[in-house]
Amino acid sequence: MSSLHDTPRGIPEVTVARLPGYLRALTTLADAGQESVSSESLAATSGVSPSMLRKDLSHLGSYGVRGVGYETSRLIAEISAALGLTRDWPVAIVGMGNLGRALAAYQGFAVRGFQVIALLDGDAEVVGTRIAGLDVQPMADLPALVTRSGLAIGVIATPPSAAQQCCDALVAAGVRSILNFAPTVLAVPPGVIVRKVDLATELQILAFHSHAQAHAAHAEVKGA
Amino acid sequence: MSSLHDTPRGIPEVTVARLPGYLRALTTLADAGQESVSSESLAATSGVSPSMLRKDLSHLGSYGVRGVGYETSRLIAEISAALGLTRDWPVAIVGMGNLGRALAAYQGFAVRGFQVIALLDGDAEVVGTRIAGLDVQPMADLPALVTRSGLAIGVIATPPSAAQQCCDALVAAGVRSILNFAPTVLAVPPGVIVRKVDLATELQILAFHSHAQAHAAHAEVKGA
DNA sequence: CACACTTTGTGAAAGCCTTCACAAGCGCGT
DNA sequence: ACGCGCTTGTGAAGGCTTTCACAAAGTGTG
């Protein structure tokens, strides 16, 4: 039943990665007044196949009613509980360069349940300046943030050269979940989760497809 | 040999997604003066297994030398060629809200080969203002950008409510590759590639792991 | 020149994930 | 109360991806 790719509670990693999408679709439906939804319609809204949605949800439990569908509010509650969104998650952003400042100012972090409680930087020049309503703190403040504020999620927005060092500091302070915007592979001890977001990578993948398509179109013209 | 998950040239999608990582690792090694690299060492730098790296590279061709390894500069050239990075890719950002402005200002887009050539917004109030050295243009300019500047990649940074509409406009103008920052599932005709970047989703996945870990630690204390 | 050492390229095997197909179960109308 | 229609939950099958293990091939040395 459980395998190497399963998370501690037996939910496959790929399923966990899709749950936020279902949650967003459900919230939209609930706001529109829909009290019940079928796997077919929720799957369409989420951009997945109905059987995949049902298989994913089956890992959480049996919260649907055969012949009817899923109660919107119930499913929202269950997925929220599974993801751990019933509590608040304090977030700290490390690295106040171009990207870090953009992230600090970006309202997108103010999603329900997440709150940026601290901004940090290794440069003494930057420490003490005020960004997006918060005073930038030195890296040395990390342990106190973890113990006093329950900091559990760190966002790395430093240049690649400083990323590993900042990552190590976060891990040493007790942070176990890291979102890495720096274009580097981070080495972390087991038990620490790193997710990576990289614009350059995304653009290059898109370039591949544009390139391939241009090639195909060219070949077609030549061949026809 | 080729399958549903293969791209036009028979390279699996998962492989394409990893090529940018190899490219970055190789560039770092080349800058450090390394002229040759083994699959074991390149794999370690890229954060993958040696056999996966070799299988991925084998889809591009046989560019290694048995008993020696890969010539750094040669492999950089081959991967760049496969990804289509030998030419320049003009990029347009649609939606000049908080996120769009941050992306326009963010130097991270100025990766080799990608250049933001236009900023667009549907709001007449915003059109004409100057952001990061570019004048914001109306959506109606899209077709001209595609034909005159060869625009091929569009970045959507609008609120979710406007995302589909902007996506349709991009597709109608001839853009075939879209990077979507809006938390919405975009419907596109076949042949158009969409990749999604969503901070809220990433944070929720991290929350799941923190949550699971806190749970496990709690259970352990209770059990012991 | 032959041999030993190293590392690639690749079939085959194993493991995941997705899709399929259908029994089980629920509500509703009669 | 009973049957009909609809939708979920889930084994089984199929398809991808990753890992394994080794033959093929190149380098360097005596």
Short mmCIF file of C-alpha atoms (C1' of nucleotides) in Angstrom, two decimals:
data_model
loop_
_atom_site.label_atom_id
_atom_site.label_comp_id
_atom_site.label_asym_id
_atom_site.label_seq_id
_atom_site.Cartn_x
_atom_site.Cartn_y
_atom_site.Cartn_z
CA MET A 1 0.00 0.00 0.00
CA SER A 2 2.73 2.46 0.84
CA SER A 3 5.82 2.95 -1.28
CA LEU A 4 8.95 5.03 -1.62
CA HIS A 5 7.10 7.86 -3.26
CA ASP A 6 4.51 8.00 -0.57
CA THR A 7 4.44 10.69 2.05
CA PRO A 8 4.30 9.85 5.75
CA ARG A 9 0.55 9.34 5.67
CA GLY A 10 0.51 7.14 2.60
CA ILE A 11 -0.54 9.90 0.20
CA PRO A 12 1.55 9.82 -2.99
CA GLU A 13 3.63 12.91 -3.62
CA VAL A 14 1.97 13.53 -6.98
CA THR A 15 -1.41 13.55 -5.30
CA VAL A 16 -0.27 16.07 -2.69
CA ALA A 17 0.95 18.30 -5.51
CA ARG A 18 -2.53 18.28 -7.06
CA LEU A 19 -4.55 18.86 -3.90
CA PRO A 20 -3.99 22.65 -3.91
CA GLY A 21 -5.48 22.76 -7.41
CA TYR A 22 -8.58 20.90 -6.27
CA LEU A 23 -8.86 23.19 -3.29
CA ARG A 24 -8.79 26.27 -5.48
CA ALA A 25 -11.38 24.86 -7.87
CA LEU A 26 -13.62 23.93 -4.95
CA THR A 27 -13.33 27.36 -3.39
CA THR A 28 -14.33 28.94 -6.68
CA LEU A 29 -17.33 26.63 -6.93
CA ALA A 30 -18.32 27.24 -3.32
CA ASP A 31 -18.12 31.00 -3.81
CA ALA A 32 -20.39 30.60 -6.82
CA GLY A 33 -22.93 28.94 -4.55
CA GLN A 34 -22.48 25.32 -5.66
CA GLU A 35 -23.05 23.03 -2.70
CA SER A 36 -22.32 19.80 -4.51
CA VAL A 37 -20.03 18.76 -7.32
CA SER A 38 -19.39 15.60 -9.32
CA SER A 39 -15.92 14.23 -9.98
CA GLU A 40 -16.46 14.94 -13.65
CA SER A 41 -17.17 18.62 -13.20
CA LEU A 42 -14.54 19.17 -10.50
CA ALA A 43 -11.99 17.39 -12.65
CA ALA A 44 -12.81 19.62 -15.61
CA THR A 45 -12.40 22.74 -13.47
CA SER A 46 -9.11 21.44 -12.10
CA GLY A 47 -7.75 20.37 -15.45
CA VAL A 48 -7.37 16.66 -14.68
CA SER A 49 -9.24 13.49 -15.62
CA PRO A 50 -12.19 12.35 -13.50
CA SER A 51 -10.58 9.02 -12.64
CA MET A 52 -7.41 10.73 -11.49
CA LEU A 53 -9.40 13.06 -9.29
CA ARG A 54 -11.32 10.18 -7.75
CA LYS A 55 -8.15 8.17 -7.17
CA ASP A 56 -6.50 11.19 -5.56
CA LEU A 57 -9.45 11.87 -3.28
CA SER A 58 -9.69 8.22 -2.35
CA HIS A 59 -6.31 8.58 -0.62
CA LEU A 60 -7.86 11.04 1.81
CA GLY A 61 -10.90 8.93 2.58
CA SER A 62 -14.44 8.38 1.29
CA TYR A 63 -16.01 11.78 1.33
CA GLY A 64 -18.25 11.46 -1.71
CA VAL A 65 -21.78 10.14 -2.04
CA ARG A 66 -22.42 7.66 -4.84
CA GLY A 67 -24.98 8.85 -7.32
CA VAL A 68 -24.64 12.42 -6.03
CA GLY A 69 -21.07 13.70 -5.87
CA TYR A 70 -19.06 15.58 -3.28
CA GLU A 71 -20.37 18.17 -0.86
CA THR A 72 -18.30 21.24 -1.67
CA SER A 73 -17.79 22.55 1.85
CA ARG A 74 -17.01 19.12 3.25
CA LEU A 75 -14.37 18.44 0.62
CA ILE A 76 -12.80 21.86 1.17
CA ALA A 77 -12.55 21.07 4.87
CA GLU A 78 -11.07 17.62 4.30
CA ILE A 79 -8.44 18.76 1.79
CA SER A 80 -7.54 21.72 3.99
CA ALA A 81 -7.09 19.37 6.92
CA ALA A 82 -4.96 16.98 4.86
CA LEU A 83 -2.71 19.81 3.69
CA GLY A 84 -2.41 21.22 7.20
CA LEU A 85 -4.14 24.48 6.34
CA THR A 86 -6.16 24.57 9.53
CA ARG A 87 -3.37 26.43 11.23
CA ASP A 88 -1.26 29.41 10.26
CA TRP A 89 2.16 28.98 8.71
CA PRO A 90 4.71 31.72 9.36
CA VAL A 91 7.08 32.31 6.44
CA ALA A 92 10.45 34.06 6.29
CA ILE A 93 12.07 35.35 3.12
CA VAL A 94 15.86 35.22 2.94
CA GLY A 95 17.63 37.54 0.50
CA MET A 96 16.42 41.05 -0.11
CA GLY A 97 17.70 41.60 -3.62
CA ASN A 98 15.50 42.29 -6.61
CA LEU A 99 13.57 39.08 -6.30
CA GLY A 100 13.28 39.08 -2.52
CA ARG A 101 11.84 42.58 -2.48
CA ALA A 102 9.39 41.64 -5.21
CA LEU A 103 8.26 38.61 -3.23
CA ALA A 104 7.96 40.63 -0.03
CA ALA A 105 5.78 43.20 -1.78
CA TYR A 106 3.81 40.61 -3.76
CA GLN A 107 0.40 40.08 -2.23
CA GLY A 108 0.33 36.52 -3.54
CA PHE A 109 2.01 35.33 -0.39
CA ALA A 110 -0.89 36.59 1.66
CA VAL A 111 -2.81 33.45 0.74
CA ARG A 112 -5.07 32.18 3.46
CA GLY A 113 -2.92 30.65 6.14
CA PHE A 114 0.48 31.97 5.13
CA GLN A 115 2.05 35.10 6.50
CA VAL A 116 5.46 36.60 5.90
CA ILE A 117 6.69 37.32 9.42
CA ALA A 118 10.30 38.16 8.68
CA LEU A 119 12.69 39.34 6.00
CA LEU A 120 16.36 38.45 6.34
CA ASP A 121 19.58 39.32 4.61
CA GLY A 122 23.23 38.54 5.13
CA ASP A 123 24.39 41.99 4.05
CA ALA A 124 24.82 44.36 7.01
CA GLU A 125 24.03 47.28 4.69
CA VAL A 126 20.54 45.96 4.02
CA VAL A 127 19.75 44.85 7.58
CA GLY A 128 17.62 47.43 9.33
CA THR A 129 16.06 48.89 6.19
CA ARG A 130 12.30 48.72 5.99
CA ILE A 131 10.68 46.71 3.16
CA ALA A 132 6.95 46.14 2.73
CA GLY A 133 6.31 47.08 6.35
CA LEU A 134 8.95 44.86 7.90
CA ASP A 135 12.44 45.61 9.18
CA VAL A 136 15.08 43.46 7.52
CA GLN A 137 16.79 41.27 10.13
CA PRO A 138 20.23 39.65 10.20
CA MET A 139 20.61 35.90 9.63
CA ALA A 140 21.56 35.51 13.28
CA ASP A 141 17.93 36.14 14.23
CA LEU A 142 16.82 32.86 12.61
CA PRO A 143 16.91 30.57 15.66
CA ALA A 144 14.84 33.04 17.67
CA LEU A 145 12.27 33.26 14.88
CA VAL A 146 11.87 29.49 14.87
CA THR A 147 11.47 29.14 18.62
CA ARG A 148 9.46 32.31 19.26
CA SER A 149 7.26 32.51 16.16
CA GLY A 150 7.13 28.88 15.10
CA LEU A 151 8.73 29.67 11.77
CA ALA A 152 8.51 26.52 9.64
CA ILE A 153 8.84 27.64 6.03
CA GLY A 154 11.77 29.51 4.53
CA VAL A 155 11.91 31.14 1.11
CA ILE A 156 15.35 31.53 -0.45
CA ALA A 157 15.60 34.49 -2.84
CA THR A 158 19.34 35.05 -2.74
CA PRO A 159 21.83 34.91 -5.60
CA PRO A 160 22.86 31.32 -6.32
CA SER A 161 26.25 31.81 -4.67
CA ALA A 162 24.66 32.47 -1.27
CA ALA A 163 21.79 30.00 -1.49
CA GLN A 164 23.46 26.93 0.03
CA GLN A 165 24.80 28.93 2.96
CA CYS A 166 21.37 30.44 3.68
CA CYS A 167 19.79 27.02 3.30
CA ASP A 168 22.20 25.60 5.86
CA ALA A 169 21.34 28.43 8.25
CA LEU A 170 17.62 27.76 7.86
CA VAL A 171 18.08 24.04 8.43
CA ALA A 172 20.34 24.63 11.45
CA ALA A 173 17.68 26.87 12.95
CA GLY A 174 15.11 24.09 12.58
CA VAL A 175 13.27 24.99 9.38
CA ARG A 176 12.20 21.82 7.55
CA SER A 177 10.45 23.23 4.46
CA ILE A 178 12.22 25.42 1.94
CA LEU A 179 11.05 27.13 -1.22
CA ASN A 180 14.08 27.82 -3.39
CA PHE A 181 14.00 30.57 -6.02
CA ALA A 182 17.75 30.50 -6.53
CA PRO A 183 18.91 28.55 -9.57
CA THR A 184 20.91 26.03 -7.55
CA VAL A 185 20.54 22.49 -6.34
CA LEU A 186 20.42 22.62 -2.56
CA ALA A 187 21.89 19.86 -0.44
CA VAL A 188 19.80 19.17 2.65
CA PRO A 189 19.73 16.41 5.27
CA PRO A 190 16.91 13.85 5.12
CA GLY A 191 13.65 15.15 6.51
CA VAL A 192 14.02 18.58 4.96
CA ILE A 193 11.81 19.27 1.94
CA VAL A 194 12.96 21.61 -0.81
CA ARG A 195 10.80 22.78 -3.68
CA LYS A 196 12.29 24.79 -6.50
CA VAL A 197 10.83 27.58 -8.59
CA ASP A 198 12.94 28.71 -11.50
CA LEU A 199 11.84 31.13 -14.19
CA ALA A 200 14.83 30.49 -16.43
CA THR A 201 14.07 26.76 -16.45
CA GLU A 202 10.45 27.36 -17.34
CA LEU A 203 11.38 29.69 -20.19
CA GLN A 204 13.87 27.20 -21.55
CA ILE A 205 11.28 24.45 -21.55
CA LEU A 206 8.91 26.72 -23.44
CA ALA A 207 11.71 27.61 -25.85
CA PHE A 208 12.18 23.93 -26.58
CA HIS A 209 8.55 23.60 -27.61
CA SER A 210 8.52 26.78 -29.69
CA HIS A 211 11.72 25.61 -31.32
CA ALA A 212 10.34 22.15 -32.02
CA GLN A 213 7.18 23.64 -33.44
CA ALA A 214 8.97 26.09 -35.70
CA HIS A 215 11.02 23.13 -36.94
CA ALA A 216 7.94 21.02 -37.59
CA ALA A 217 6.19 23.86 -39.44
CA HIS A 218 9.27 24.44 -41.55
CA ALA A 219 9.54 20.76 -42.41
CA GLU A 220 5.88 20.67 -43.35
CA VAL A 221 6.24 23.57 -45.75
CA LYS A 222 9.26 21.94 -47.32
CA GLY A 223 7.63 18.53 -47.49
CA ALA A 224 4.32 19.75 -48.97
CA MET B 1 10.21 4.28 -29.77
CA SER B 2 8.05 7.35 -29.51
CA SER B 3 5.04 7.58 -27.21
CA LEU B 4 2.31 9.91 -26.09
CA HIS B 5 4.59 11.64 -23.60
CA ASP B 6 7.24 12.25 -26.16
CA THR B 7 7.86 15.60 -27.71
CA PRO B 8 7.99 16.07 -31.48
CA ARG B 9 11.61 14.95 -31.69
CA GLY B 10 11.17 11.86 -29.55
CA ILE B 11 12.56 13.43 -26.37
CA PRO B 12 10.37 12.60 -23.37
CA GLU B 13 8.83 15.61 -21.66
CA VAL B 14 10.46 14.75 -18.33
CA THR B 15 13.84 14.79 -20.00
CA VAL B 16 13.22 18.20 -21.54
CA ALA B 17 12.31 19.50 -18.10
CA ARG B 18 15.67 18.38 -16.74
CA LEU B 19 17.86 19.66 -19.57
CA PRO B 20 17.94 23.25 -18.27
CA GLY B 21 19.32 21.93 -14.98
CA TYR B 22 22.10 20.07 -16.75
CA LEU B 23 22.84 23.15 -18.79
CA ARG B 24 23.21 25.28 -15.68
CA ALA B 25 25.45 22.75 -13.97
CA LEU B 26 27.60 22.49 -17.09
CA THR B 27 27.93 26.25 -17.38
CA THR B 28 29.08 26.44 -13.77
CA LEU B 29 31.65 23.72 -14.41
CA ALA B 30 32.84 25.34 -17.61
CA ASP B 31 33.24 28.70 -15.87
CA ALA B 32 35.31 26.94 -13.24
CA GLY B 33 37.61 25.73 -15.99
CA GLN B 34 36.55 22.08 -16.18
CA GLU B 35 36.82 20.87 -19.75
CA SER B 36 35.53 17.39 -19.15
CA VAL B 37 32.99 15.86 -16.78
CA SER B 38 31.78 12.36 -15.97
CA SER B 39 28.11 11.42 -15.73
CA GLU B 40 28.64 10.73 -12.05
CA SER B 41 29.95 14.18 -11.25
CA LEU B 42 27.54 16.05 -13.51
CA ALA B 43 24.67 14.09 -12.04
CA ALA B 44 25.74 15.02 -8.52
CA THR B 45 25.94 18.70 -9.46
CA SER B 46 22.51 18.52 -11.10
CA GLY B 47 20.88 16.61 -8.28
CA VAL B 48 19.93 13.51 -10.26
CA SER B 49 21.21 9.94 -10.51
CA PRO B 50 24.00 9.10 -12.95
CA SER B 51 21.89 6.58 -14.85
CA MET B 52 19.08 9.08 -15.27
CA LEU B 53 21.49 11.64 -16.60
CA ARG B 54 22.97 9.18 -19.08
CA LYS B 55 19.53 8.06 -20.26
CA ASP B 56 18.46 11.68 -20.68
CA LEU B 57 21.56 12.59 -22.66
CA SER B 58 21.22 9.48 -24.80
CA HIS B 59 18.00 10.97 -26.20
CA LEU B 60 20.02 13.82 -27.68
CA GLY B 61 22.70 11.61 -29.20
CA SER B 62 26.03 10.09 -28.28
CA TYR B 63 28.18 12.98 -27.21
CA GLY B 64 30.22 11.29 -24.51
CA VAL B 65 33.46 9.36 -24.74
CA ARG B 66 33.58 5.98 -22.98
CA GLY B 67 36.20 5.84 -20.32
CA VAL B 68 36.52 9.63 -20.27
CA GLY B 69 33.23 11.48 -19.89
CA TYR B 70 31.65 14.43 -21.65
CA GLU B 71 33.43 17.44 -23.07
CA THR B 72 31.87 20.34 -21.20
CA SER B 73 31.71 22.85 -24.07
CA ARG B 74 30.41 20.27 -26.52
CA LEU B 75 27.62 19.18 -24.21
CA ILE B 76 26.66 22.80 -23.53
CA ALA B 77 26.40 23.37 -27.27
CA GLU B 78 24.35 20.21 -27.85
CA ILE B 79 21.87 20.86 -25.05
CA SER B 80 21.53 24.50 -26.07
CA ALA B 81 20.80 23.38 -29.61
CA ALA B 82 18.24 20.82 -28.45
CA LEU B 83 16.46 23.42 -26.33
CA GLY B 84 16.50 25.96 -29.14
CA LEU B 85 18.70 28.40 -27.25
CA THR B 86 20.81 29.23 -30.29
CA ARG B 87 18.43 32.00 -31.20
CA ASP B 88 16.81 34.79 -29.21
CA TRP B 89 13.31 34.43 -27.81
CA PRO B 90 11.27 37.59 -27.43
CA VAL B 91 8.93 37.54 -24.42
CA ALA B 92 5.89 39.65 -23.60
CA ILE B 93 4.41 40.06 -20.12
CA VAL B 94 0.65 40.52 -19.90
CA GLY B 95 -0.81 42.12 -16.78
CA MET B 96 0.96 44.98 -15.05
CA GLY B 97 -0.31 44.49 -11.51
CA ASN B 98 1.88 43.78 -8.54
CA LEU B 99 3.27 40.59 -9.97
CA GLY B 100 3.65 41.81 -13.53
CA ARG B 101 5.65 44.84 -12.41
CA ALA B 102 7.85 42.66 -10.24
CA LEU B 103 8.51 40.31 -13.17
CA ALA B 104 9.24 43.22 -15.50
CA ALA B 105 11.74 44.64 -13.04
CA TYR B 106 13.22 41.27 -12.12
CA GLN B 107 16.54 40.75 -13.83
CA GLY B 108 15.97 36.99 -13.79
CA PHE B 109 14.22 37.23 -17.13
CA ALA B 110 17.34 38.59 -18.70
CA VAL B 111 18.69 35.07 -18.94
CA ARG B 112 20.79 34.44 -21.98
CA GLY B 113 18.52 34.25 -24.95
CA PHE B 114 15.34 35.70 -23.47
CA GLN B 115 14.35 39.32 -23.68
CA VAL B 116 11.21 41.08 -22.52
CA ILE B 117 10.24 43.12 -25.56
CA ALA B 118 6.78 44.26 -24.48
CA LEU B 119 4.54 44.83 -21.48
CA LEU B 120 0.79 44.74 -22.00
CA ASP B 121 -2.31 45.49 -19.97
CA GLY B 122 -6.00 45.53 -20.66
CA ASP B 123 -6.60 48.55 -18.43
CA ALA B 124 -6.55 51.82 -20.42
CA GLU B 125 -5.38 53.62 -17.28
CA VAL B 126 -2.18 51.60 -17.17
CA VAL B 127 -1.48 51.64 -20.91
CA GLY B 128 1.12 54.26 -21.76
CA THR B 129 2.80 54.31 -18.35
CA ARG B 130 6.48 53.46 -18.32
CA ILE B 131 7.67 50.39 -16.39
CA ALA B 132 11.22 49.09 -16.27
CA GLY B 133 12.12 51.08 -19.36
CA LEU B 134 9.20 49.97 -21.52
CA ASP B 135 5.91 51.68 -22.38
CA VAL B 136 2.90 49.57 -21.46
CA GLN B 137 0.94 48.69 -24.60
CA PRO B 138 -2.72 47.77 -25.14
CA MET B 139 -3.72 44.19 -25.85
CA ALA B 140 -4.61 45.21 -29.39
CA ASP B 141 -0.90 45.49 -30.17
CA LEU B 142 -0.40 41.74 -29.79
CA PRO B 143 -0.77 40.64 -33.43
CA ALA B 144 1.73 43.27 -34.55
CA LEU B 145 4.22 42.12 -31.91
CA VAL B 146 4.00 38.56 -33.18
CA THR B 147 4.45 39.43 -36.83
CA ARG B 148 6.95 42.25 -36.42
CA SER B 149 9.07 41.03 -33.50
CA GLY B 150 8.58 37.27 -33.73
CA LEU B 151 7.04 37.15 -30.28
CA ALA B 152 6.66 33.47 -29.35
CA ILE B 153 6.41 33.36 -25.56
CA GLY B 154 3.78 35.07 -23.44
CA VAL B 155 3.82 35.46 -19.66
CA ILE B 156 0.45 35.86 -17.96
CA ALA B 157 0.60 37.84 -14.72
CA THR B 158 -2.98 39.02 -14.51
CA PRO B 159 -5.54 38.34 -11.78
CA PRO B 160 -7.18 34.93 -12.31
CA SER B 161 -10.39 36.52 -13.59
CA ALA B 162 -8.61 38.01 -16.62
CA ALA B 163 -6.19 35.16 -17.30
CA GLN B 164 -8.30 33.12 -19.74
CA GLN B 165 -9.19 36.18 -21.78
CA CYS B 166 -5.55 37.24 -22.06
CA CYS B 167 -4.58 33.69 -22.90
CA ASP B 168 -7.12 33.64 -25.72
CA ALA B 169 -5.73 36.92 -27.03
CA LEU B 170 -2.18 35.54 -26.99
CA VAL B 171 -3.23 32.38 -28.79
CA ALA B 172 -5.26 34.30 -31.35
CA ALA B 173 -2.22 36.43 -32.09
CA GLY B 174 -0.17 33.31 -32.75
CA VAL B 175 1.70 32.78 -29.48
CA ARG B 176 2.17 29.03 -28.87
CA SER B 177 4.04 29.01 -25.53
CA ILE B 178 2.59 30.49 -22.37
CA LEU B 179 3.93 30.81 -18.85
CA ASN B 180 1.00 31.23 -16.49
CA PHE B 181 1.45 32.88 -13.09
CA ALA B 182 -2.28 33.27 -12.52
CA PRO B 183 -3.84 30.62 -10.29
CA THR B 184 -6.17 29.31 -12.97
CA VAL B 185 -6.35 26.39 -15.32
CA LEU B 186 -6.09 27.75 -18.84
CA ALA B 187 -7.95 26.15 -21.73
CA VAL B 188 -5.91 26.21 -24.92
CA PRO B 189 -6.21 24.53 -28.32
CA PRO B 190 -3.87 21.63 -29.13
CA GLY B 191 -0.39 22.74 -30.09
CA VAL B 192 -0.24 25.47 -27.46
CA ILE B 193 1.97 24.73 -24.46
CA VAL B 194 1.15 26.15 -21.05
CA ARG B 195 3.37 25.92 -18.01
CA LYS B 196 2.15 27.09 -14.63
CA VAL B 197 4.00 28.71 -11.76
CA ASP B 198 2.01 29.15 -8.58
CA LEU B 199 3.43 30.31 -5.27
CA ALA B 200 0.32 29.45 -3.29
CA THR B 201 0.43 25.86 -4.53
CA GLU B 202 4.10 25.53 -3.62
CA LEU B 203 3.49 26.87 -0.13
CA GLN B 204 0.57 24.51 0.40
CA ILE B 205 2.68 21.53 -0.62
CA LEU B 206 5.33 22.61 1.86
CA ALA B 207 2.67 23.07 4.51
CA PHE B 208 1.58 19.49 3.97
CA HIS B 209 5.06 18.24 4.73
CA SER B 210 5.56 20.48 7.76
CA HIS B 211 2.17 19.39 9.00
CA ALA B 212 2.93 15.71 8.45
CA GLN B 213 6.26 16.08 10.18
CA ALA B 214 4.84 17.88 13.19
CA HIS B 215 2.29 15.08 13.41
CA ALA B 216 4.94 12.38 13.23
CA ALA B 217 7.08 14.07 15.88
CA HIS B 218 4.08 14.44 18.15
CA ALA B 219 3.15 10.77 17.74
CA GLU B 220 6.71 9.75 18.50
CA VAL B 221 6.77 11.71 21.75
CA LYS B 222 3.45 10.19 22.76
CA GLY B 223 4.47 6.70 21.72
CA ALA B 224 7.86 6.72 23.49
"C1'" DC C 1 50.87 -4.30 -29.04
"C1'" DA C 2 48.22 -6.22 -25.41
"C1'" DC C 3 46.11 -5.50 -21.14
"C1'" DA C 4 43.91 -3.22 -17.42
"C1'" DC C 5 41.06 0.46 -16.05
"C1'" DT C 6 37.51 3.62 -16.67
"C1'" DT C 7 33.06 5.36 -18.17
"C1'" DT C 8 29.46 5.55 -21.60
"C1'" DG C 9 25.26 3.82 -23.90
"C1'" DT C 10 21.49 0.71 -23.49
"C1'" DG C 11 18.48 -3.53 -23.14
"C1'" DA C 12 15.88 -5.43 -19.36
"C1'" DA C 13 13.64 -5.19 -14.98
"C1'" DA C 14 11.25 -2.83 -11.47
"C1'" DG C 15 8.36 0.62 -9.78
"C1'" DC C 16 4.98 4.47 -10.21
"C1'" DC C 17 1.26 6.75 -12.05
"C1'" DT C 18 -2.72 6.99 -14.91
"C1'" DT C 19 -6.55 5.08 -17.16
"C1'" DC C 20 -10.05 1.66 -17.60
"C1'" DA C 21 -14.04 -0.64 -16.39
"C1'" DC C 22 -17.34 -2.09 -13.30
"C1'" DA C 23 -19.42 -3.39 -8.86
"C1'" DA C 24 -21.27 -1.01 -4.91
"C1'" DG C 25 -24.17 2.31 -3.12
"C1'" DC C 26 -27.35 6.23 -2.89
"C1'" DG C 27 -31.43 9.07 -4.12
"C1'" DC C 28 -35.70 9.55 -6.41
"C1'" DG C 29 -39.89 8.52 -8.59
"C1'" DT C 30 -43.66 5.45 -8.72
"C1'" DA D 1 -41.34 -0.93 -0.98
"C1'" DC D 2 -39.00 -1.48 -5.25
"C1'" DG D 3 -36.56 -0.59 -9.27
"C1'" DC D 4 -33.99 2.74 -12.12
"C1'" DG D 5 -30.41 5.89 -13.04
"C1'" DC D 6 -26.47 8.09 -11.65
"C1'" DT D 7 -21.83 8.60 -9.53
"C1'" DT D 8 -18.37 7.05 -6.45
"C1'" DG D 9 -14.57 3.96 -5.00
"C1'" DT D 10 -11.34 0.61 -6.55
"C1'" DG D 11 -9.05 -3.69 -8.47
"C1'" DA D 12 -6.74 -4.55 -12.79
"C1'" DA D 13 -4.40 -3.20 -16.86
"C1'" DG D 14 -1.48 -0.33 -19.41
"C1'" DG D 15 2.10 3.00 -20.06
"C1'" DC D 16 6.02 5.90 -18.44
"C1'" DT D 17 9.99 6.66 -15.85
"C1'" DT D 18 13.68 5.22 -13.24
"C1'" DT D 19 17.06 2.00 -11.88
"C1'" DC D 20 19.97 -1.89 -12.73
"C1'" DA D 21 23.62 -4.23 -14.75
"C1'" DC D 22 26.70 -5.11 -18.31
"C1'" DA D 23 28.67 -5.08 -22.96
"C1'" DA D 24 31.04 -1.77 -25.83
"C1'" DA D 25 34.66 1.34 -26.43
"C1'" DG D 26 38.40 4.63 -25.46
"C1'" DT D 27 42.84 5.85 -22.83
"C1'" DG D 28 47.14 5.05 -21.00
"C1'" DT D 29 50.96 2.14 -19.61
"C1'" DG D 30 54.49 -1.35 -19.72
#
